[in-house]
XYZ file of C-alpha atoms in Angstrom:
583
model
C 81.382 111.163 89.669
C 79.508 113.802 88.222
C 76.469 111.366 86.861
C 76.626 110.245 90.089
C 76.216 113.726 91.981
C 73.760 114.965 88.952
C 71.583 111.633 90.107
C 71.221 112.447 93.571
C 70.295 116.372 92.599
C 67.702 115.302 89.947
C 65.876 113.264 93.095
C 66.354 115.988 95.794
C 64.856 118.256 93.295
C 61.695 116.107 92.520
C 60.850 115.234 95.885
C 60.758 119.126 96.367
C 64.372 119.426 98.783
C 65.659 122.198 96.329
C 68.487 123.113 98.919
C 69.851 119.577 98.617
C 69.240 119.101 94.784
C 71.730 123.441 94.686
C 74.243 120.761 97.021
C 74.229 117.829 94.734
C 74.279 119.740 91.247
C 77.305 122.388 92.690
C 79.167 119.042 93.432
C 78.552 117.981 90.158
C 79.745 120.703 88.285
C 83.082 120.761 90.366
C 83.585 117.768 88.993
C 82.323 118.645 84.761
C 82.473 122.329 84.974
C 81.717 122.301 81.590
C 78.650 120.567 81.915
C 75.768 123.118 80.616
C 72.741 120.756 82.169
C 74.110 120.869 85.461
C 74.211 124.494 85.508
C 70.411 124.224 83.907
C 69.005 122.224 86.706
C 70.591 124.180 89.414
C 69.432 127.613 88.088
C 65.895 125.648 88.060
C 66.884 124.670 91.982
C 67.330 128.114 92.879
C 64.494 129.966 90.989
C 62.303 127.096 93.060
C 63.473 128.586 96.112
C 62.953 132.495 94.508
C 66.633 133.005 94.475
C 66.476 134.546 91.361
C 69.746 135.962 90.947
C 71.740 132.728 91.353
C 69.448 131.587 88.921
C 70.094 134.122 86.565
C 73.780 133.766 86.501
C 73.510 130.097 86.163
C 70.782 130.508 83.236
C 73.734 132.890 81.512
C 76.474 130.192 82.425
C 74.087 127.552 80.867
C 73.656 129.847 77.827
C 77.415 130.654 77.397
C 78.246 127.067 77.433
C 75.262 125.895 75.013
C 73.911 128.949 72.778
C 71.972 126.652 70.572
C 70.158 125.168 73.363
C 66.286 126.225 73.409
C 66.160 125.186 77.394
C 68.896 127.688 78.172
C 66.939 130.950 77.765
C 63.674 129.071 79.174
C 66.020 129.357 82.240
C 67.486 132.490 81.483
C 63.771 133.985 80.711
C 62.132 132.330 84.110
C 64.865 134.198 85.979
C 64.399 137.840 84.273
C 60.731 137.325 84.719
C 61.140 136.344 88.751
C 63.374 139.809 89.250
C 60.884 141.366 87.206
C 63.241 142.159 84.122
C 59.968 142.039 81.925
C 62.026 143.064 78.899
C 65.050 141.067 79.461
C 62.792 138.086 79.828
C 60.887 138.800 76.533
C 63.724 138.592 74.624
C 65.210 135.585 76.336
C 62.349 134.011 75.154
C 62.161 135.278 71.933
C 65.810 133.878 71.244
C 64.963 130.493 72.537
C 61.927 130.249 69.718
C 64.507 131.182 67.090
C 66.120 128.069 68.016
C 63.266 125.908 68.936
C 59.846 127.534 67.706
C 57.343 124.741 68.304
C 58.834 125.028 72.199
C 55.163 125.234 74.203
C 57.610 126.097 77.441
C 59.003 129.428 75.444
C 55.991 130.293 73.952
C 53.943 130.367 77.377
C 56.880 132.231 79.358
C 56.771 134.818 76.144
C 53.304 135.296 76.802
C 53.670 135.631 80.640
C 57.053 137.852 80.187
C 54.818 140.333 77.700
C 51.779 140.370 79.467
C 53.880 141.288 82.778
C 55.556 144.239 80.518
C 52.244 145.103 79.253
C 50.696 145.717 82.763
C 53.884 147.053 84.226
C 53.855 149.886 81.632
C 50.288 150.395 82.175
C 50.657 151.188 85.792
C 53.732 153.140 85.159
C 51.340 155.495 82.403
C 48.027 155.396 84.763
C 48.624 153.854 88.202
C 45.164 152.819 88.256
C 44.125 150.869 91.252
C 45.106 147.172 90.874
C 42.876 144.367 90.593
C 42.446 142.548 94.509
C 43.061 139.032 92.138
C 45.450 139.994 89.459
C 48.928 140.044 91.193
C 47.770 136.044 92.168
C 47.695 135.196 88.203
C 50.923 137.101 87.508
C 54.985 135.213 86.453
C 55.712 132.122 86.742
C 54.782 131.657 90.348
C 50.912 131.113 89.390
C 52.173 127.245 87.831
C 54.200 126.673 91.024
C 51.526 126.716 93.121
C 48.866 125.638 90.861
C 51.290 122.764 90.742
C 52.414 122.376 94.599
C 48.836 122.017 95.522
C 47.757 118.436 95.871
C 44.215 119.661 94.324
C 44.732 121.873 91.083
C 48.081 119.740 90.471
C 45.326 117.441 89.014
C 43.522 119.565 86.899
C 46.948 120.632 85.386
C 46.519 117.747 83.210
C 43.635 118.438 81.647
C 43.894 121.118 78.524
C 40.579 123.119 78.787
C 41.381 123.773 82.449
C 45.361 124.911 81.580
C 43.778 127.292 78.180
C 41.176 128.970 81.393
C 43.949 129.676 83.425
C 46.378 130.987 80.583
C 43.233 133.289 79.539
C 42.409 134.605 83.104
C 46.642 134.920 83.363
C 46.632 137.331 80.057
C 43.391 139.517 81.923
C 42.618 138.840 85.040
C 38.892 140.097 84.391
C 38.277 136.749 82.273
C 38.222 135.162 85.657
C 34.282 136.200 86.098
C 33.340 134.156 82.640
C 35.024 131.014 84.647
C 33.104 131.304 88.010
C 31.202 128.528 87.622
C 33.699 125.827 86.802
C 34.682 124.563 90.197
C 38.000 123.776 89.026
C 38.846 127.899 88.577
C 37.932 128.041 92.058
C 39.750 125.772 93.482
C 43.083 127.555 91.224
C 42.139 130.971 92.414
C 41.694 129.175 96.655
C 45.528 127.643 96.005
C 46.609 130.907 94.999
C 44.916 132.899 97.105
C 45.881 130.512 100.144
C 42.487 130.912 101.012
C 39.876 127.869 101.321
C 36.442 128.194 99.232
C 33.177 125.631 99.701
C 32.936 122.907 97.303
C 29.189 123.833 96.168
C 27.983 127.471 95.326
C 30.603 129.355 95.648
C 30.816 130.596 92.173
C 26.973 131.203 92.112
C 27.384 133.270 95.415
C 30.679 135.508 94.567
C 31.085 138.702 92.421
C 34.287 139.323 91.277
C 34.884 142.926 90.650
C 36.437 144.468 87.329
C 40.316 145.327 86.916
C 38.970 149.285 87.278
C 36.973 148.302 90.255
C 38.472 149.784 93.881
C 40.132 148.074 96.210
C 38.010 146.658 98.990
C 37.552 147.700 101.888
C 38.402 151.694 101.813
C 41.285 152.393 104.353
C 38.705 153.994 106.837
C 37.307 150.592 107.144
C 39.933 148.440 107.259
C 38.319 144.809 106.963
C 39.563 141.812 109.717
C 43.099 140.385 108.466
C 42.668 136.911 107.746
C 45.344 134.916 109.102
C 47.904 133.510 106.199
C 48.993 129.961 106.005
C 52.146 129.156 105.461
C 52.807 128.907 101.167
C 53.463 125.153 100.390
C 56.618 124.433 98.592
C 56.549 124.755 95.038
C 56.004 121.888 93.003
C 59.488 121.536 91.074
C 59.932 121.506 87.421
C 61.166 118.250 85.749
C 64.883 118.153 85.349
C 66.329 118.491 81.725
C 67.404 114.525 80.636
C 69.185 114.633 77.056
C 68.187 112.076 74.646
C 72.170 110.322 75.515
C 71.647 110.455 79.544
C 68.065 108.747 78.239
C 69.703 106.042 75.934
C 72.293 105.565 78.935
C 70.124 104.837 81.774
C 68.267 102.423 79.657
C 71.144 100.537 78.894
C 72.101 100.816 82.366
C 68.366 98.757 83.261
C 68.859 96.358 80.275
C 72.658 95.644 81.348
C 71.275 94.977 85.591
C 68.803 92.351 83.818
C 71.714 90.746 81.986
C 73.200 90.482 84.760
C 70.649 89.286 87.005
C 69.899 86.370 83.946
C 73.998 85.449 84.553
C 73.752 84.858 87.894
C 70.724 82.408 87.800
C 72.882 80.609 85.042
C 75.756 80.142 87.032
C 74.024 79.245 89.951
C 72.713 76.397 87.855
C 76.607 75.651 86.634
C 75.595 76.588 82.931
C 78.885 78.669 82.795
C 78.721 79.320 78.692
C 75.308 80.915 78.990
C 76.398 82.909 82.246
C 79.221 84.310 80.350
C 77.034 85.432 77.199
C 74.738 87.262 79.572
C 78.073 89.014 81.684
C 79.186 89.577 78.162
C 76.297 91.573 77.419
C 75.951 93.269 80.225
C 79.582 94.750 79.628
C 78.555 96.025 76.633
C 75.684 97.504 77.357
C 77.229 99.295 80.715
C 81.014 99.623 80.899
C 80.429 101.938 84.491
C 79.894 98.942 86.538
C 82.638 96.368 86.516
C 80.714 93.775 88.888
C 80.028 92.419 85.491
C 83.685 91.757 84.845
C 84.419 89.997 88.507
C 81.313 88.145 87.783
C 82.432 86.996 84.389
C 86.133 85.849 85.790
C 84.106 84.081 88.837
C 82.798 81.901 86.145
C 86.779 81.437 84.123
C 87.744 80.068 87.978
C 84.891 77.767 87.686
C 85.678 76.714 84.094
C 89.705 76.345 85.119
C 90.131 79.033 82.714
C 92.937 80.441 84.702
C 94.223 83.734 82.792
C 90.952 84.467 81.405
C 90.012 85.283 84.793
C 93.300 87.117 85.770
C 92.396 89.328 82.948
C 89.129 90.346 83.222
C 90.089 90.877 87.277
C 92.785 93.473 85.848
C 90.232 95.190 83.657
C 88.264 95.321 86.571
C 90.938 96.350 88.735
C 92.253 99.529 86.120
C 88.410 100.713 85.450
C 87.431 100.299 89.247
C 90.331 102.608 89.597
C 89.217 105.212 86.287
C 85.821 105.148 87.757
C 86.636 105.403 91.485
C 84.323 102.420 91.872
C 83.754 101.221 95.598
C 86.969 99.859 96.820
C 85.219 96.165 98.349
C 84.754 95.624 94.321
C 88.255 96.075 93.453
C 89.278 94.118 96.190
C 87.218 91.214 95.569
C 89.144 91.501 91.625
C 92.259 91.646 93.614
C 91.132 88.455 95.654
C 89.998 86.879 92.568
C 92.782 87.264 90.576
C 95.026 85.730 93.800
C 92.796 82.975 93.836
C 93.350 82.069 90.301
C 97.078 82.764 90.236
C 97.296 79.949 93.485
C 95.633 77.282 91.206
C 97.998 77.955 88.317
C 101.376 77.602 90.661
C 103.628 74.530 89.663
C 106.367 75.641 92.444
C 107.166 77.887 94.605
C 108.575 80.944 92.907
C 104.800 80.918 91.522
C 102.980 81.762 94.205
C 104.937 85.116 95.223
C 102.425 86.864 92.482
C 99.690 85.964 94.397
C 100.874 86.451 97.643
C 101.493 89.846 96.472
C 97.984 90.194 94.829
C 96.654 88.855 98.164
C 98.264 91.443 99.370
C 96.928 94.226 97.311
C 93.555 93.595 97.817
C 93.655 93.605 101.821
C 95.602 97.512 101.182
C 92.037 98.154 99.532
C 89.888 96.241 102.010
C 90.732 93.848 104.864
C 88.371 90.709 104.542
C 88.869 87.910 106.502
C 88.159 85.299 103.573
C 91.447 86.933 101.910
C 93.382 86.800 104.546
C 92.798 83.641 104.813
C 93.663 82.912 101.407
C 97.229 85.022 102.258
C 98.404 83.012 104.541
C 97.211 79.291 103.081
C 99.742 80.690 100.350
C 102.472 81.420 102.218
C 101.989 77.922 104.289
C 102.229 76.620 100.974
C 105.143 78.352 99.465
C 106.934 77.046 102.339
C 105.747 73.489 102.071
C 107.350 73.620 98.533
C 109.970 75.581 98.958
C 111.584 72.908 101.840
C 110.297 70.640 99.427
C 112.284 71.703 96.298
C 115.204 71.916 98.601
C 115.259 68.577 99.769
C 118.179 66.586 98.669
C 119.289 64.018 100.999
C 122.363 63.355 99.275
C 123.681 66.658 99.391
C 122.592 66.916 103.210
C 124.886 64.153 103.849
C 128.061 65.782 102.747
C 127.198 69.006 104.047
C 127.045 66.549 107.388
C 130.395 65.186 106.638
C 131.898 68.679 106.041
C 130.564 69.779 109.383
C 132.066 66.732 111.123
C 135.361 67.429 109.650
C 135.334 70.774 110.889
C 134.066 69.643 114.544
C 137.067 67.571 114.248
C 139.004 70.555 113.826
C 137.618 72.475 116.471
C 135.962 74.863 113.736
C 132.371 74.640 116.067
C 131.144 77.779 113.947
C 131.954 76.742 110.563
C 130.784 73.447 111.721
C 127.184 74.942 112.961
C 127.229 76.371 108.852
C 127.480 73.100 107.607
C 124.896 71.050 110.060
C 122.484 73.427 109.151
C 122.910 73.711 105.574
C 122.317 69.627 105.873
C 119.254 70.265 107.927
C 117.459 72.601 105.304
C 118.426 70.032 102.650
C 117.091 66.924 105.149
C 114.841 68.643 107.716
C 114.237 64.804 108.755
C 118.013 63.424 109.787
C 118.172 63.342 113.674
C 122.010 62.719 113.193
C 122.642 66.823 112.204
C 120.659 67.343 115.075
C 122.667 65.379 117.154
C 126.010 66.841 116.309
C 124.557 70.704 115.935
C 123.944 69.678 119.768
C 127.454 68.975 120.420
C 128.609 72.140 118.472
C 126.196 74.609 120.423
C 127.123 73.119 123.764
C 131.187 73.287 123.043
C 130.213 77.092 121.727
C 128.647 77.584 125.302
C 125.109 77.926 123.406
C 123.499 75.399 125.688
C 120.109 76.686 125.006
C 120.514 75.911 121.147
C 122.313 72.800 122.317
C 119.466 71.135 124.356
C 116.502 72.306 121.645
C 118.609 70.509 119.061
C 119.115 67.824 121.076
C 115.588 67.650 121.863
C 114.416 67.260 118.261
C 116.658 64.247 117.836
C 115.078 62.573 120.599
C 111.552 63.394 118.958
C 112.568 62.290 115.435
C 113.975 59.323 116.265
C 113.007 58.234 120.283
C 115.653 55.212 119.653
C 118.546 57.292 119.256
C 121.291 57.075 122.172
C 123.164 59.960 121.066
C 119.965 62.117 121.652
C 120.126 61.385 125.011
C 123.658 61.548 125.211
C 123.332 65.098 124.197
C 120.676 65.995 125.850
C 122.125 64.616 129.332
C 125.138 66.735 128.528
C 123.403 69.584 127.883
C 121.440 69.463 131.586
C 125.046 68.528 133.188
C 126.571 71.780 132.020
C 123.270 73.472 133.356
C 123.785 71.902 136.694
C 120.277 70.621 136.270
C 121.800 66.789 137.531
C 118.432 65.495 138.604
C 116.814 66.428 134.940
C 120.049 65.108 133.418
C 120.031 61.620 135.091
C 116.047 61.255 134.123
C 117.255 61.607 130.081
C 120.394 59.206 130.811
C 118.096 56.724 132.647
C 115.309 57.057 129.918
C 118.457 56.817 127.183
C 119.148 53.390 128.856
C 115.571 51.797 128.044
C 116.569 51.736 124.684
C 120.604 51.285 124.555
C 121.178 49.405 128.209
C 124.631 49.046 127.877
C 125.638 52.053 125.862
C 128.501 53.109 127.572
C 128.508 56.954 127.570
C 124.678 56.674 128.889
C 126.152 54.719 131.963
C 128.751 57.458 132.393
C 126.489 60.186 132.106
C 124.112 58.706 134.656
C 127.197 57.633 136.892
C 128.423 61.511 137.462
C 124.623 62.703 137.661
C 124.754 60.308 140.701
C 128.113 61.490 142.287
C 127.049 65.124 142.263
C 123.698 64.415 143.864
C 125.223 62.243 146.476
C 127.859 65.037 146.784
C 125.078 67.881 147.446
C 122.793 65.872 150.241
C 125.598 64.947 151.973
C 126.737 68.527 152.194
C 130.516 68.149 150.704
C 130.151 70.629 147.717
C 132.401 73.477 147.931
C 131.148 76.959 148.285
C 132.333 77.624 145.255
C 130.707 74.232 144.013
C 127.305 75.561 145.289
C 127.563 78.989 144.245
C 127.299 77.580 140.909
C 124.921 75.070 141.821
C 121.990 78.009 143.658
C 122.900 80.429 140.569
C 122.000 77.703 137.664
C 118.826 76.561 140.034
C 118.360 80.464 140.404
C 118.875 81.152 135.881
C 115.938 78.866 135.324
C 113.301 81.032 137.288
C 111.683 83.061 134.244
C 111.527 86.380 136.324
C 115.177 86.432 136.900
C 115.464 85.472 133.071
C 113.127 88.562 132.337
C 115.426 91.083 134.396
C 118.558 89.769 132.579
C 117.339 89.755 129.333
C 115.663 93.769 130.065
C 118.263 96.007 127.982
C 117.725 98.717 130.360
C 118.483 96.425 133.242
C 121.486 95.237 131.167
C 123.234 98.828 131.010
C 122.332 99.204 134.933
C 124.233 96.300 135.400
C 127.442 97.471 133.495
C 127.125 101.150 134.846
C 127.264 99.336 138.546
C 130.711 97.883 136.996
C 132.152 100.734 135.181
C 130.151 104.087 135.779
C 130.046 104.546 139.807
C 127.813 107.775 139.774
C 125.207 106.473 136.781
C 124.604 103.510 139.535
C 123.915 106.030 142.330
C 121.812 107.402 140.269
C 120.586 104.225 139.402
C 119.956 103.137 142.924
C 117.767 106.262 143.763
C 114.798 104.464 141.408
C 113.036 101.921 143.491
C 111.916 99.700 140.641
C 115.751 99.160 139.628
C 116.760 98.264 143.710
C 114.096 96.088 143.633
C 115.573 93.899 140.744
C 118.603 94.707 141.857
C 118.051 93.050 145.197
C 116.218 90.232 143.306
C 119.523 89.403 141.529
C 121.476 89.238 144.480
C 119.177 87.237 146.380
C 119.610 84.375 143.323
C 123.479 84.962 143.824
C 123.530 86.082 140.683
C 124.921 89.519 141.835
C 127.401 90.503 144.206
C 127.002 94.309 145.638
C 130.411 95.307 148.212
């Protein structure tokens, strides 16, 4: 923003960085190009720093833009009289007093502009030799460095000392009728860059007349004193209108508004923190922690949409004013936060997931993600909720057992799990989803279903039924007798469990006694050899999944295949779990 920028020059310029303040104030007028105080204050930046003709043309911008502003030809004078446009600057100055003629700055630049055209047409008539002192009381830069010197910037306030100096400026030969005053000398020292004794030195020092010569004659030349370094000018205050006055003090009274609302609501007076966010709004509409504030108390009082809509003012004028983007998000989260408390079901709470949302886009805080996913957990919770119907999850079980019946396993599979969104609860749709996936060849889906059964109700022999099936078809008969046997605790004489458990038996007997047939324990090594999770990972690796079909179908792609050492390696893997046949 270009207050913002203008802020930042105003203090670069006053603690003397007049590089940084030219930065800050170019920035700002980028941004309000049409701005003539910004132009003002840099053109004072630059003369600081003696560049005289960037201060020019910014004193001509500033006058352009505002012709019936007195400070604009103070500007454009200061920068005629620094290029030594003694004319120019006279009637720069002149203008301004047309506009402003009680303006002490104009009338001591028109004094200091004529005075310079005075002597510069005198030397151009006589070229007499110049007075060793008088170029140190000449433009502008005499105040600078009357100013930047920690000593005289003292005396500067007092009005006798400021006439003295104006007097000696106007003829340098008044300086002999102000020896004595200890204060002249320590001007003429800082200007001079040259250090004088604190006692006697007035007493003890002539100072020659304008006409005098110039000490010491050339055939004489006296020993160069070394120069110190010139301090830094002292810079000038910046231009403040009377409305950037009236809006920094509202600014102040709106912080201590809002400082007054937060020790209210700290103490849970919520009314009296609201009066004092209130204000504070009023008095400063730039800084919309005063709205988020006010709709942190609505969340307290349960005032619900009073809150979401002071965090959407916030949120549009955090946006308008570029504001930091933590603020808006903490609107965002705000608003989120009171849309959560206001949801009846579950449709409600997709506004504030999506708020939620929004706000970690602008900034990712771990207090609203947080709040993200407790309302997502929730909208589940309530969604399964508003969907449960027990009645119609028993005919949608029915439908599916007519259609197992029927041998219609997928249309079946519909229907058992239309009853199990409606019931999540009813180990019987478990139970016969089981027998669908295993008929389907889905034994996977078969034994997870019949898994759940087991856990929802433990007393449930066709869990164990199912599951027992499951593990039979897997060839897993040792892990299929344990579920028949642990089926049995409960149901002891349920036939299908004594079944089950009988073939388990037969095929474990068969295998230690040796009398499966190859063919029986081919099957019996390659289901042992599916449950090891690195063969699962190879068959289940899409890459290794085209290898295998290009070994079936594309002779050269698997010689080309074979040349890669990772893919033999597998390869071998596979055949070593018989799961694989190379010829």
């Amino acid at each position: 923003m270009a207050d913002e920028a203008k802020a930042k020059g105003n203090a670069a310029f006053s603690s003397g960085d007049f590089n940084t303040a030219i930065k800050h104030f170019t920035e700002a007028i980028n941004l309000a190009p049409t701005n003539h105080v910004l132009y003002s204050n840099r053109s004072a930046a630059c003369a600081s720093l003696h560049q005289y003709d960037a201060a020019l043309s910014d004193a001509k911008k500033t006058v352009d833009l505002k012709p019936d502003w007195s400070k604009g030809y103070s500007r454009l004078g200061a920068a005629h009289l620094g290029l030594h446009q003694y004319q120019d600057a006279v009637s720069a100055y002149k203008k301004g007093l047309e506009i402003d003629p009680s303006n002490e700055a104009l009338k001591s630049g028109l004094a200091d502009a004529q005075s310079a055209a005075t002597a510069s047409a005198s030397r151009a008539r006589a070229a007499p030799p110049p007075s060793p002192f008088g170029d140190a009381f000449q433009g502008p830069e005499m105040w600078a460095k009357l100013t930047a010197d920690p000593t005289t910037r003292v005396y500067l306030q007092q009005p006798d000392f400021v006439k003295a100096m104006q007097e000696i400026q106007r003829n340098p030969s008044k300086l002999n009728e102000h020896l004595k005053d200890q204060r002249v000398m320590q001007a003429l020292g800082a200007l001079l860059n040259v250090k004088f004794k604190a006692h006697g030195a007035g007493d003890d020092m002539e100072i020659p007349e304008a006409d005098s010569p110039r000490p010491p004659p050339p055939s004489q030349p006296a020993k160069e004193e070394v120069k110190k370094p010139e301090p830094e000018p002292e810079p000038e205050p910046m231009e403040i209108t009377e409305e950037e006055k009236e809006k920094k003090e509202k600014k102040e009274k709106a912080l201590k508004e809002k400082e007054t609302g937060n020790a209210a609501y700290k103490k849970k007076d919520f009314e009296t923190a609201i009066q004092h966010y209130t204000k504070a709004m009023e008095l400063d509409d730039e800084d919309i922690s005063y709205l988020t504030n006010r709709a942190a108390v609505y969340l307290e009082m349960g005032k619900y949409e009073d809150c979401i809509k002071d965090c959407d003012k916030a949120v549009e004028r955090g946006r308008e004013l570029r504001s930091d983007f933590k603020m808006v998000a903490r609107a965002l989260t705000r608003k989120g936060t009171a849309l959560v408390k206001m949801a009846k079901c579950s449709k409600d709470y997709e506004s504030a997931i999506e708020t939620f949302q929004k706000a970690l886009t602008e900034h990712r805080n771990p207090e609203t993600l947080k709040k993200l996913n407790d309302a997502e957990k929730a909208k589940k919770d309530l969604e399964q909720q508003e969907y449960f119907d027990p009645k119609i999850a028993d005919e949608e079980r029915e439908k599916g057992n007519e259609c197992f019946k029927q041998q219609k396993y997928p249309e079946a599979v519909k229907h058992y799990t239309e009853s199990l969104r409606r019931n999540p609860k009813d180990p019987k749709a478990y139970s016969n989803r089981a027998a669908c996936y295993t008929k389907l060849g889905a034994l996977p889906e078969g034994l997870k279903d019949a898994e759940k059964c087991i856990e929802l109700d433990p007393t449930f022999s066709k869990g164990y039924t199912r599951k027992g099936a499951v593990q039979f078809f897997m060839k897993e008969y040792e892990k299929a007798l344990d579920t028949y046997q642990e089926g049995l605790k409960h149901d002891p004489n349920n036939q299908e469990l004594l079944d089950g458990a009988r073939k388990c038996v037969q095929q474990i007997n068969k295998a230690s006694r040796g009398d499966l047939s190859p063919e029986e324990l081919k099957e019996r090594q390659q289901a042992k050899a599916m449950q090891d999770p690195e063969i699962q990972n190879i068959l289940s690796d899409p890459v290794m999944r085209q290898v295998l079909i290009d070994f079936q179908e594309n002779p050269k792609a698997a010689q080309e295949h074979m040349k890669n050492p990772m893919v033999m390696n597998k390869i071998q893997k596979l055949v070593t779990a018989g799961i694989v046949q190379i010829r």
